[in-house]
Coordinates of N, CA and C in Angstrom, one line a residue:
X94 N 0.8 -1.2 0.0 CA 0.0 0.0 0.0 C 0.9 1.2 0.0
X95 N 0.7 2.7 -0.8 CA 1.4 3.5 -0.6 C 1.3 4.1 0.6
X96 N 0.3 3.7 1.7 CA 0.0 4.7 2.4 C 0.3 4.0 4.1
X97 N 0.4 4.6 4.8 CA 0.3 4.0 6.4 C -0.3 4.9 7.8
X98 N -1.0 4.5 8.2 CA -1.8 5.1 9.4 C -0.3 5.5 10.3
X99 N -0.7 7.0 10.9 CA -0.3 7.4 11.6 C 0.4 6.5 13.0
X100 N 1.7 6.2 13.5 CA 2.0 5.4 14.4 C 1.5 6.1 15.8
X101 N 1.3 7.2 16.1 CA 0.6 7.4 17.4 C -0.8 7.4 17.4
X102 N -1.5 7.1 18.8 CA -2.7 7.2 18.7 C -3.3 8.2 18.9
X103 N -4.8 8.5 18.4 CA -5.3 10.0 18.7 C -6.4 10.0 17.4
X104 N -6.8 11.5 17.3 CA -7.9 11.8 16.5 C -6.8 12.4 15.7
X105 N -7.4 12.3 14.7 CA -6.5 13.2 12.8 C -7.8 13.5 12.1
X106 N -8.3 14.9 11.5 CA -9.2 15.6 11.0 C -8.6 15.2 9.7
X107 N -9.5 15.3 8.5 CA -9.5 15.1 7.4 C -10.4 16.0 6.8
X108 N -9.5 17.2 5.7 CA -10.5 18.1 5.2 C -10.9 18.0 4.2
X109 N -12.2 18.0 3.9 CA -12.8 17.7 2.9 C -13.5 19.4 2.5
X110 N -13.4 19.6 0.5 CA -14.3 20.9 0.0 C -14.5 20.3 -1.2
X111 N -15.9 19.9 -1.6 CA -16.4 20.3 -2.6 C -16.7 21.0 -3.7
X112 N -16.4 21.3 -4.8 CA -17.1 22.2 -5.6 C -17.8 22.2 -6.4
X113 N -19.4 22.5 -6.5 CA -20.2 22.4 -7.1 C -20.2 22.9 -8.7
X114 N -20.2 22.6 -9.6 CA -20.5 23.0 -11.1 C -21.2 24.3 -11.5
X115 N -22.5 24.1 -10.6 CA -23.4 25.4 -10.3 C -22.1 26.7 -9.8
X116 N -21.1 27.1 -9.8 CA -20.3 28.1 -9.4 C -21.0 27.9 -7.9
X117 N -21.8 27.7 -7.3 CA -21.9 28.3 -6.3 C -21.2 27.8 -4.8
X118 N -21.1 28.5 -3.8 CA -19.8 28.0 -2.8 C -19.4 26.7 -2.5
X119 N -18.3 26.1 -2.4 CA -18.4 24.8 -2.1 C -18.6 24.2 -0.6
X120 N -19.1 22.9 -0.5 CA -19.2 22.6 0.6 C -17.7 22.0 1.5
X121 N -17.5 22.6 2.6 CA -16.1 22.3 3.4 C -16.5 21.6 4.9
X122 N -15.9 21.2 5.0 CA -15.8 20.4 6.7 C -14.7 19.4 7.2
X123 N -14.9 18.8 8.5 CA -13.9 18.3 9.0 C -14.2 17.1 9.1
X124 N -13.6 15.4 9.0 CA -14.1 14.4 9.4 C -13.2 14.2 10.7
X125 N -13.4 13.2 11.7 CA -12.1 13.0 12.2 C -11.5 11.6 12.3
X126 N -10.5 11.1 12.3 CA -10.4 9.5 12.4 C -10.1 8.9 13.5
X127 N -9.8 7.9 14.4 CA -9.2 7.7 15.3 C -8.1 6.4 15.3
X128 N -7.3 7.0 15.4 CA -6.1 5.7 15.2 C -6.2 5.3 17.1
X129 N -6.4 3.5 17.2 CA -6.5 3.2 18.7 C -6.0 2.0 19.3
X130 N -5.2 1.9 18.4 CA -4.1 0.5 18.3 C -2.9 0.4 17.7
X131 N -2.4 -0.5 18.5 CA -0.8 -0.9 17.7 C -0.3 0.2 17.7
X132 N -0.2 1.2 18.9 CA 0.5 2.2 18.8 C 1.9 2.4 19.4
X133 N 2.6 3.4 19.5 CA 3.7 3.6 19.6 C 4.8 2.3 20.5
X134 N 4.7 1.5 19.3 CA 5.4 -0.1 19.5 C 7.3 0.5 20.0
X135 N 7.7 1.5 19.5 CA 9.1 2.4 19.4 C 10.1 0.9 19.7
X136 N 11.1 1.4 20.6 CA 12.2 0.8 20.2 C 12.8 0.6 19.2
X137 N 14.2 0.3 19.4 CA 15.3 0.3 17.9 C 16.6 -0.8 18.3
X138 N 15.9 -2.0 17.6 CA 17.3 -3.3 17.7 C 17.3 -3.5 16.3
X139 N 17.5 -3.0 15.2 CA 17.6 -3.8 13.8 C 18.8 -5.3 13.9
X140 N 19.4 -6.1 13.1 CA 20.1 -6.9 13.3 C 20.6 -6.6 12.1
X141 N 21.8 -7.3 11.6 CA 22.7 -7.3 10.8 C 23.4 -8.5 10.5
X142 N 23.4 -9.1 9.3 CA 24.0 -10.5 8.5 C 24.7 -9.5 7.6
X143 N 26.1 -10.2 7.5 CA 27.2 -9.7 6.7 C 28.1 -10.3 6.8
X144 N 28.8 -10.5 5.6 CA 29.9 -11.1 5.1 C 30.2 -12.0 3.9
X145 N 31.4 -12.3 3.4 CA 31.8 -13.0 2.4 C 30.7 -14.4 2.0
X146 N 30.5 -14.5 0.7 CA 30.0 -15.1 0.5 C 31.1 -16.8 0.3
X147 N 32.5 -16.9 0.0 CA 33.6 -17.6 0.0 C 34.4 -17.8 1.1
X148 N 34.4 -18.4 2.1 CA 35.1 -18.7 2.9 C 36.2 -19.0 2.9
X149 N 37.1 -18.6 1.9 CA 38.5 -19.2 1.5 C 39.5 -18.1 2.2
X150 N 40.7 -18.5 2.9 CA 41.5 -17.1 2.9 C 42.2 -16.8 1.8
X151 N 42.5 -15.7 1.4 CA 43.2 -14.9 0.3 C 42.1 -15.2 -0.6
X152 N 41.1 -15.2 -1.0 CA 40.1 -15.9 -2.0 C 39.4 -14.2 -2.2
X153 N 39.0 -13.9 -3.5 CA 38.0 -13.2 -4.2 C 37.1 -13.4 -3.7
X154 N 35.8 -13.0 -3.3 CA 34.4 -13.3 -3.0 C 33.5 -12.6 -3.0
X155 N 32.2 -12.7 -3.7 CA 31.5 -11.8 -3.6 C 31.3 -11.5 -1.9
X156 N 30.9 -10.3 -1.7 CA 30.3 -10.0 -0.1 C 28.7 -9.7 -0.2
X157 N 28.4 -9.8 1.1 CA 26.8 -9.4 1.6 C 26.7 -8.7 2.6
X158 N 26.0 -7.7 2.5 CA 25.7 -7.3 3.7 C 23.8 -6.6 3.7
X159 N 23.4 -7.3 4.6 CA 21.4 -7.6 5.1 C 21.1 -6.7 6.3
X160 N 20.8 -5.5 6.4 CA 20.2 -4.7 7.5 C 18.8 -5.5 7.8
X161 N 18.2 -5.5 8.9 CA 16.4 -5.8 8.9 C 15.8 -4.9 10.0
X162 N 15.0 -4.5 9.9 CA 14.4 -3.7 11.2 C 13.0 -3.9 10.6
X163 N 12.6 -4.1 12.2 CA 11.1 -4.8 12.3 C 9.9 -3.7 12.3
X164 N 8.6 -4.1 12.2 CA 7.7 -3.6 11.7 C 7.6 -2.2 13.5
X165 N 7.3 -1.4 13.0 CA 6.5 -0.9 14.6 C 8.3 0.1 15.0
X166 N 9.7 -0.8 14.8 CA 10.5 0.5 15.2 C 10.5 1.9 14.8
X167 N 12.0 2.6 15.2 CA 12.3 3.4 14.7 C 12.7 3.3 13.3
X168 N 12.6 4.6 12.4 CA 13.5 4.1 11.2 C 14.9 4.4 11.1
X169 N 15.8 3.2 10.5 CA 17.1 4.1 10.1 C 17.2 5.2 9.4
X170 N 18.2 5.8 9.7 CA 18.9 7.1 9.2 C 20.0 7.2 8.7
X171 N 20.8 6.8 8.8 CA 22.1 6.3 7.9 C 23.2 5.2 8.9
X172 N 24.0 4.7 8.3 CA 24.5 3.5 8.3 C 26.3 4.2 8.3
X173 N 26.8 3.3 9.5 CA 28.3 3.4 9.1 C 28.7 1.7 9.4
X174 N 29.5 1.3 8.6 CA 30.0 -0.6 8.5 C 31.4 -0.2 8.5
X175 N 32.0 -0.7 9.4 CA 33.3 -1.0 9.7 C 33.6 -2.9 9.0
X176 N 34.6 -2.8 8.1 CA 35.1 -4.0 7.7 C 35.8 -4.9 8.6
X177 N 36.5 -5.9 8.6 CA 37.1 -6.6 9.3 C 38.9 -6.4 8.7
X178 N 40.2 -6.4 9.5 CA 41.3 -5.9 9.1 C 41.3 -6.9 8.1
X179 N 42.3 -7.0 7.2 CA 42.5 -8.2 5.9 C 41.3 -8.3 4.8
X180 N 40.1 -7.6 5.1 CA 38.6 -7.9 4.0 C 39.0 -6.5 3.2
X181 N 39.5 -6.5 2.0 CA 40.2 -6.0 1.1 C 39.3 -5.7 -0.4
X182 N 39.5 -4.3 -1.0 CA 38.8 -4.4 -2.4 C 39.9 -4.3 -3.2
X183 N 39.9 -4.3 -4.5 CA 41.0 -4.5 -5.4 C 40.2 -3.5 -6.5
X184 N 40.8 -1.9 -6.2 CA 40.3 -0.9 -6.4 C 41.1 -0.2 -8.0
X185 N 41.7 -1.1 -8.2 CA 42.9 -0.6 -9.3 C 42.2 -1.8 -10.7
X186 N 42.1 -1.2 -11.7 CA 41.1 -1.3 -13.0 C 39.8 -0.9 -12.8
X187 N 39.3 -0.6 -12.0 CA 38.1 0.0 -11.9 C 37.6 1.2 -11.9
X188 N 37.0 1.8 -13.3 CA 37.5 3.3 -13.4 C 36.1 3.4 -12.6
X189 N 36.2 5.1 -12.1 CA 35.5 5.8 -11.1 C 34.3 6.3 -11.7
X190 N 33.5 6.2 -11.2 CA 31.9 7.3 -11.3 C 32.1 8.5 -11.3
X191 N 32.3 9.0 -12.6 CA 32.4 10.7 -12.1 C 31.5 11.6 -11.6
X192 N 31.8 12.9 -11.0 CA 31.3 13.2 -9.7 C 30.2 13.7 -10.0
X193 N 29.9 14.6 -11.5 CA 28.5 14.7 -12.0 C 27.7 13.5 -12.3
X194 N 28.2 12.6 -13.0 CA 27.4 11.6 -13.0 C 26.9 11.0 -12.0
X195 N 27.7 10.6 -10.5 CA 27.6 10.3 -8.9 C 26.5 11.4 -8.7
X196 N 26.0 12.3 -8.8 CA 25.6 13.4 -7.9 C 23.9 12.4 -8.8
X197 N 23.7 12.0 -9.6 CA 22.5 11.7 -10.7 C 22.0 10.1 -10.6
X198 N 23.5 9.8 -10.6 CA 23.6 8.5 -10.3 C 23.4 7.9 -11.7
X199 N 24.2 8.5 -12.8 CA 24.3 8.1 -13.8 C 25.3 7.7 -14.4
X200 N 26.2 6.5 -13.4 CA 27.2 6.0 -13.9 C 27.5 5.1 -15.0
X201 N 28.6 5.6 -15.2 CA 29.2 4.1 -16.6 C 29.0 2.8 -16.1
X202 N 28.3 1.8 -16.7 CA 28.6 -0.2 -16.4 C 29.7 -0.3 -15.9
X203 N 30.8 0.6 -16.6 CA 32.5 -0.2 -15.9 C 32.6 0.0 -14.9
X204 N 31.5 1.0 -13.8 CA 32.1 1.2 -12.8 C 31.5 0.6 -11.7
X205 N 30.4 -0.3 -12.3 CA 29.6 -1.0 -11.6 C 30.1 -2.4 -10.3
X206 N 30.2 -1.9 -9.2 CA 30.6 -2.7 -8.0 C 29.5 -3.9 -7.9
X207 N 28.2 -3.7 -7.9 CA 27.0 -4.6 -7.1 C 25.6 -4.2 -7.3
X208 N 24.9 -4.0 -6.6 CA 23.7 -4.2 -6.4 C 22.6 -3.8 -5.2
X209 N 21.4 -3.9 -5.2 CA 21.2 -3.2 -3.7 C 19.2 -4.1 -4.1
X210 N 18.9 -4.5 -2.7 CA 17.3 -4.9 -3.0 C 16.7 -4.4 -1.6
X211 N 15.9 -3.7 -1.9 CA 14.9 -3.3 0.0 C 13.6 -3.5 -0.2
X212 N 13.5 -3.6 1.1 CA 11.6 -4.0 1.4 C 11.4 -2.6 2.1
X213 N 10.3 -2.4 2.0 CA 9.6 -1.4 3.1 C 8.0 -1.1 2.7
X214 N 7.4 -0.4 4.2 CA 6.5 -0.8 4.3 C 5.9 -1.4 5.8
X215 N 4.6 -1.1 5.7 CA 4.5 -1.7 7.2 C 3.6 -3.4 6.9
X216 N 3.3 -3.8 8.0 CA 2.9 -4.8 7.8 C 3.4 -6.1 7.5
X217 N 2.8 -7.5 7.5 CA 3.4 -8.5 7.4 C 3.9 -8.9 5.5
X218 N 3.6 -7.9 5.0 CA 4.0 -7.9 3.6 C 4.5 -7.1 2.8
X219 N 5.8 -6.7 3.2 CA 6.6 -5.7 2.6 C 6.7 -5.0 1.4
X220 N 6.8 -4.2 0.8 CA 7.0 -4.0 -0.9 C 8.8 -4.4 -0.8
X221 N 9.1 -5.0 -2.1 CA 10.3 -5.3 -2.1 C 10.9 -4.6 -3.9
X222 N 11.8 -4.1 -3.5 CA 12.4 -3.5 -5.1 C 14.0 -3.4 -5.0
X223 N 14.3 -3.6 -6.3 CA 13.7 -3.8 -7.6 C 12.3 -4.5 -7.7
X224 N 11.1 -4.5 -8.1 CA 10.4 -5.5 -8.6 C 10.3 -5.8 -10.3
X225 N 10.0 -7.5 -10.1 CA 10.4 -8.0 -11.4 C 9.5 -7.1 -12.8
X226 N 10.5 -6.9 -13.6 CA 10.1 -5.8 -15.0 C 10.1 -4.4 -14.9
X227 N 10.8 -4.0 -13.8 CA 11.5 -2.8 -13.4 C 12.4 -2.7 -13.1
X228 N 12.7 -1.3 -13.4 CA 14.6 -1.0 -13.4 C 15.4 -1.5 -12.5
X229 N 16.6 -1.5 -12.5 CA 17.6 -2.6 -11.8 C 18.2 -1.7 -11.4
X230 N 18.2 -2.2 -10.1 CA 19.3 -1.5 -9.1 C 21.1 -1.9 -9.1
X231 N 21.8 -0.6 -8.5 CA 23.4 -1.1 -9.1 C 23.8 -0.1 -7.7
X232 N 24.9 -0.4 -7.4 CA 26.2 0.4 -6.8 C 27.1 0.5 -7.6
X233 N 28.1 1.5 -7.4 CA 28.9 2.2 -8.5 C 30.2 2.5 -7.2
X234 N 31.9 2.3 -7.8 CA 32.9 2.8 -7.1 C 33.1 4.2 -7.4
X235 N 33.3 5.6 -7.1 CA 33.3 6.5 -7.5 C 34.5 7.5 -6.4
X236 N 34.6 8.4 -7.1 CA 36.3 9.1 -6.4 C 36.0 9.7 -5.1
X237 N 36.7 10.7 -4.2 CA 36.8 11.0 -3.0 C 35.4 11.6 -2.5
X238 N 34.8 11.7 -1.6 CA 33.6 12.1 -1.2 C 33.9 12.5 0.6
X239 N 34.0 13.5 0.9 CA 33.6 14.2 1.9 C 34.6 13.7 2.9
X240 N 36.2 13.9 2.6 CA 37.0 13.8 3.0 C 37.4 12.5 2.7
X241 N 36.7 11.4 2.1 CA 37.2 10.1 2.1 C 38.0 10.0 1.1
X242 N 38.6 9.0 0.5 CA 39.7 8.7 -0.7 C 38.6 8.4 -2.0
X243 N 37.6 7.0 -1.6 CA 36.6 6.5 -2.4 C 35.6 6.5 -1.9
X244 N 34.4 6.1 -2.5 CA 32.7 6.4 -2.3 C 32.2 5.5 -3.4
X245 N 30.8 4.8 -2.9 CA 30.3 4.3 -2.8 C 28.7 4.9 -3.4
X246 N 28.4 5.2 -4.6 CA 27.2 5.8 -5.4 C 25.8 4.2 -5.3
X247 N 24.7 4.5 -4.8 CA 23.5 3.8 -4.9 C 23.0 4.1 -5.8
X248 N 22.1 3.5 -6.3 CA 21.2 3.8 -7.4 C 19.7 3.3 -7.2
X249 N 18.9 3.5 -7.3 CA 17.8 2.5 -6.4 C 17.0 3.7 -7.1
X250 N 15.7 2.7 -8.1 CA 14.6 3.1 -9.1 C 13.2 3.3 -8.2
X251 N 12.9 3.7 -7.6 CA 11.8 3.4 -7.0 C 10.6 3.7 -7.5
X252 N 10.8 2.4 -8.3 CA 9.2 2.1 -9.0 C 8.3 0.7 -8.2
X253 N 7.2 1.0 -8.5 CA 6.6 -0.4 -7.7 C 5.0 -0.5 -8.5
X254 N 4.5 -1.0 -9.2 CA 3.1 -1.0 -9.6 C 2.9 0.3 -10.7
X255 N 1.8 0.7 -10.3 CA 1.9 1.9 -11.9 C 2.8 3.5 -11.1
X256 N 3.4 3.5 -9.5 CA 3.7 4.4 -9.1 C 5.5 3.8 -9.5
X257 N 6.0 5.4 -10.3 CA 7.1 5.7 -10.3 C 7.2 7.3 -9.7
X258 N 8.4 6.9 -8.3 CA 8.8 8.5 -7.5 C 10.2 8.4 -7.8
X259 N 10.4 8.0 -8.9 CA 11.7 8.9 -9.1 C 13.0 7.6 -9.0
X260 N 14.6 8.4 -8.9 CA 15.2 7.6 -8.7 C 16.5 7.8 -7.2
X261 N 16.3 6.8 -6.5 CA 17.3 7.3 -5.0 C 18.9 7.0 -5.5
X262 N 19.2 8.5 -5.1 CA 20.4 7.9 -5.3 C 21.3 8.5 -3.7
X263 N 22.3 7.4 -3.4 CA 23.0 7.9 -2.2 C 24.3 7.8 -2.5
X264 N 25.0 8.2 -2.0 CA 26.6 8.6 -1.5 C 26.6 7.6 -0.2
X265 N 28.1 7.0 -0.2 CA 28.8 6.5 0.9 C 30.2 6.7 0.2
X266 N 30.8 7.1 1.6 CA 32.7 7.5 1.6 C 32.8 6.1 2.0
X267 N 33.6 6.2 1.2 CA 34.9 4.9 2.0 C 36.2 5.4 2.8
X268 N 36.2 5.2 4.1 CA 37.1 5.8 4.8 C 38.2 4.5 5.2
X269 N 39.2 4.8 4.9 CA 40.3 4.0 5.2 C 41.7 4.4 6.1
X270 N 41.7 3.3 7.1 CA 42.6 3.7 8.4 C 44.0 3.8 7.7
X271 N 44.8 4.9 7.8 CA 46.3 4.8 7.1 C 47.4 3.8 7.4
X272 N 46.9 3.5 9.0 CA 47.7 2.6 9.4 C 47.2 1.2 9.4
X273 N 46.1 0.6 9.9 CA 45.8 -0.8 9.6 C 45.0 -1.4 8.3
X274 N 44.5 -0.6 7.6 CA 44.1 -0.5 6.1 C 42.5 -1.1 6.3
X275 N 42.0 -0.7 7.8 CA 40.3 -1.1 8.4 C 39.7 -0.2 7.6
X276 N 38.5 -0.7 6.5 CA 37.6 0.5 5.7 C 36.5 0.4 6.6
X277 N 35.6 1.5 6.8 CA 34.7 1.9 7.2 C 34.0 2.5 6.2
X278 N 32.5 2.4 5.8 CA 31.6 3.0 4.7 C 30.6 3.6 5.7
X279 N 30.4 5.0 5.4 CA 29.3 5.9 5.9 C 28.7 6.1 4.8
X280 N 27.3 5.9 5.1 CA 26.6 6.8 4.3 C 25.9 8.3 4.4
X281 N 25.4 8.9 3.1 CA 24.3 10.2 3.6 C 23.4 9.6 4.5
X282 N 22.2 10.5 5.1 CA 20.9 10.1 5.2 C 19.8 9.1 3.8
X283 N 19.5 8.5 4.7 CA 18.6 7.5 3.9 C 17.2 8.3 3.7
X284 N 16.9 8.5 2.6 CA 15.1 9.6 2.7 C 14.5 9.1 3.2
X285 N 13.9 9.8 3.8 CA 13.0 8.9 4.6 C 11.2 9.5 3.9
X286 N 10.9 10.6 3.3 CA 10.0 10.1 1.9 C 10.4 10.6 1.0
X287 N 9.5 10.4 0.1 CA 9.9 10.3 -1.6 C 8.2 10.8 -1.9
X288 N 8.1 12.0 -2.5 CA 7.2 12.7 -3.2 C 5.8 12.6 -2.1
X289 N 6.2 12.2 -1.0 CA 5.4 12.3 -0.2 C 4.9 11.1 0.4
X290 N 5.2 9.6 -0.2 CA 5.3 8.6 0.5 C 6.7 8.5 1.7
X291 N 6.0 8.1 2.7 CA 6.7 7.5 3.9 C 8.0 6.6 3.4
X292 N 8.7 6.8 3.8 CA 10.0 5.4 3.6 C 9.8 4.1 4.6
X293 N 9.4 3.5 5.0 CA 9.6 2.9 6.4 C 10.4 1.4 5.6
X294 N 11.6 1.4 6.0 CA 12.6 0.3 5.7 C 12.7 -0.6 6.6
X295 N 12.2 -1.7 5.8 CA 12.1 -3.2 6.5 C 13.4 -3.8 6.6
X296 N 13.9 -4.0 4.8 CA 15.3 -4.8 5.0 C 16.3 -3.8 3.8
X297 N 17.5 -3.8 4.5 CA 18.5 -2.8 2.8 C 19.6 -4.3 2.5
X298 N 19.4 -4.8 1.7 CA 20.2 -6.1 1.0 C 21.4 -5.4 -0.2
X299 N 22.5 -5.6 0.5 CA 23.7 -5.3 -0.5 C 24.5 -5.9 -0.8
X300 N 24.8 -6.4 -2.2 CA 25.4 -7.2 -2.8 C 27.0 -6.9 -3.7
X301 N 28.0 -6.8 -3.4 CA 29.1 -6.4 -3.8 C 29.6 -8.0 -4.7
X302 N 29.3 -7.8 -6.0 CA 29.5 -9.2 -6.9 C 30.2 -9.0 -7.9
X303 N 31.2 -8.0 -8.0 CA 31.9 -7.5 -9.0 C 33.1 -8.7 -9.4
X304 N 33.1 -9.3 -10.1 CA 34.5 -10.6 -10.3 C 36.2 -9.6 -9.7
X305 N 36.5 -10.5 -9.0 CA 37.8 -10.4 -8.5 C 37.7 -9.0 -8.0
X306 N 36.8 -8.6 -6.6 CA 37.1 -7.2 -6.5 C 37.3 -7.6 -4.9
X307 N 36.5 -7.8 -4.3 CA 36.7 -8.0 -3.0 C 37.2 -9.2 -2.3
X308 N 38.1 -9.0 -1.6 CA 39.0 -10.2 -1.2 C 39.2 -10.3 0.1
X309 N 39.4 -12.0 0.2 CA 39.1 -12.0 1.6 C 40.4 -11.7 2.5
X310 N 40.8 -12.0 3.8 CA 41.3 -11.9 4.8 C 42.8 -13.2 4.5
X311 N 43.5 -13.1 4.4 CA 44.6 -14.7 4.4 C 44.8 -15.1 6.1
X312 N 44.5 -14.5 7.1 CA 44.6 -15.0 7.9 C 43.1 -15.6 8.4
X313 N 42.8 -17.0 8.5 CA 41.3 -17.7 8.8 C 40.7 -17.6 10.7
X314 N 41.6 -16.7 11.3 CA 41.1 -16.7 12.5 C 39.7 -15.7 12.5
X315 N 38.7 -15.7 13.5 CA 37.6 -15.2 13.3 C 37.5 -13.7 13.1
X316 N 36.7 -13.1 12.7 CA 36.5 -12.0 12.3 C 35.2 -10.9 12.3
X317 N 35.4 -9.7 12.8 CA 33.5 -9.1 13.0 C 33.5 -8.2 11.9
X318 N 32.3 -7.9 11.8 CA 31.9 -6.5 10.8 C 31.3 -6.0 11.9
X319 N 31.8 -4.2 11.7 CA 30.9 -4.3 12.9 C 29.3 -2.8 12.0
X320 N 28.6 -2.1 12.8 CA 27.8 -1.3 12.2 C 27.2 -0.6 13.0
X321 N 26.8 0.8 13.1 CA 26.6 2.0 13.6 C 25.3 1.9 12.7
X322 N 24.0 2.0 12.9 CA 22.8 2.3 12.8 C 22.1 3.8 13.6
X323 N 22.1 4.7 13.2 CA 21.3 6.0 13.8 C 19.9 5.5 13.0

């Protein structure tokens, strides 16, 4: 549904006016509704699944990383992921998203890192997009962004049914420690609406599947990702 009842409870007026054909004045008034349930559920624990899809050390691998937050929380607002020391990208052939194109999100294929799929929405039945026979979503490697070295361009169509609001696009820096070579990815703010629909994000699924770009760790002892959710 594009739409979702207010999460606090209470009366909400709804104005309604009329206009008659006859020119003559229209009719105006107030309805009121009452939202009286399932209210202010709040709290904020999202979880987070991440990591290599290859278990090999020194090995290429596609990576994953699955935000989820549940129906009733707060919503995220941006994301910062700390990698694990040794989880490595192989940043050299991969030409950059230039910065007008980045700002549009109209990058070159070569520069294409991955992918991105989210649900949102309330309820036990999410909207989920891309949906099938609509535009496809991509991440893009792109040059320095807000003090970082590299960044991280989204692209995300948000089409769903006969509603098209446009296309999201975000920024994430890649920040990299000078001395232990730990990347950290921040991003902007996530919108939270779009032409006047609500954002309410269920799940953000990112797929880094680019051949031979991300590599894993050569040492096999265990390892965290870790993640900053506001």
């Amino acid at each position: 549904a594009p739409l979702a009842t207010p999460s606090s409870c209470g009366t909400y007026q709804t104005h309604f006016s009329f206009a008659p054909w006859s020119g003559k004045p229209p009719a105006e008034g107030d309805t009121p509704m009452q939202i009286t349930q399932g209210c202010n559920k709040g709290g904020f624990s999202p979880s987070l699944s991440a990591g290599s899809a290859i278990s090999s050390g020194g090995a290429y691998s596609p990576f994953t990383f699955t935000l989820t937050r549940q129906d009733g929380e707060a919503n995220p607002q941006s994301l910062a992921v700390t990698l694990p020391q040794g989880l490595l990208a192989k940043l050299g052939g991969v030409p950059l998203c230039p910065d007008a194109a980045a700002a549009t999100g109209a990058c070159p294929a070569d520069s294409r890192i991955g992918s991105l799929a989210a649900a949102a929405g309330v309820g036990g039945a999410p909207l989920w997009i891309p949906q099938p026979g609509k535009a496809p979503t991509a991440a893009y490697l792109a040059g320095p962004y807000k003090s970082a070295p590299y960044s991280i361009v989204s692209v995300v169509p948000a089409q769903a049914g006969p509603f098209d609001l446009g296309t999201v696009v975000n920024r994430a820096g890649i920040y990299v420690d000078p001395e232990t070579a730990i990347a950290t990815i921040k991003t902007d703010p996530l919108p939270q609406i779009l032409e006047g629909v609500p954002v309410l994000y269920r799940t953000i699924h990112v797929l880094v599947d680019r051949p031979n770009f991300t590599l894993n760790p050569t040492d096999c002892s265990a390892k965290e990702i870790k993640a900053t959710v506001t």
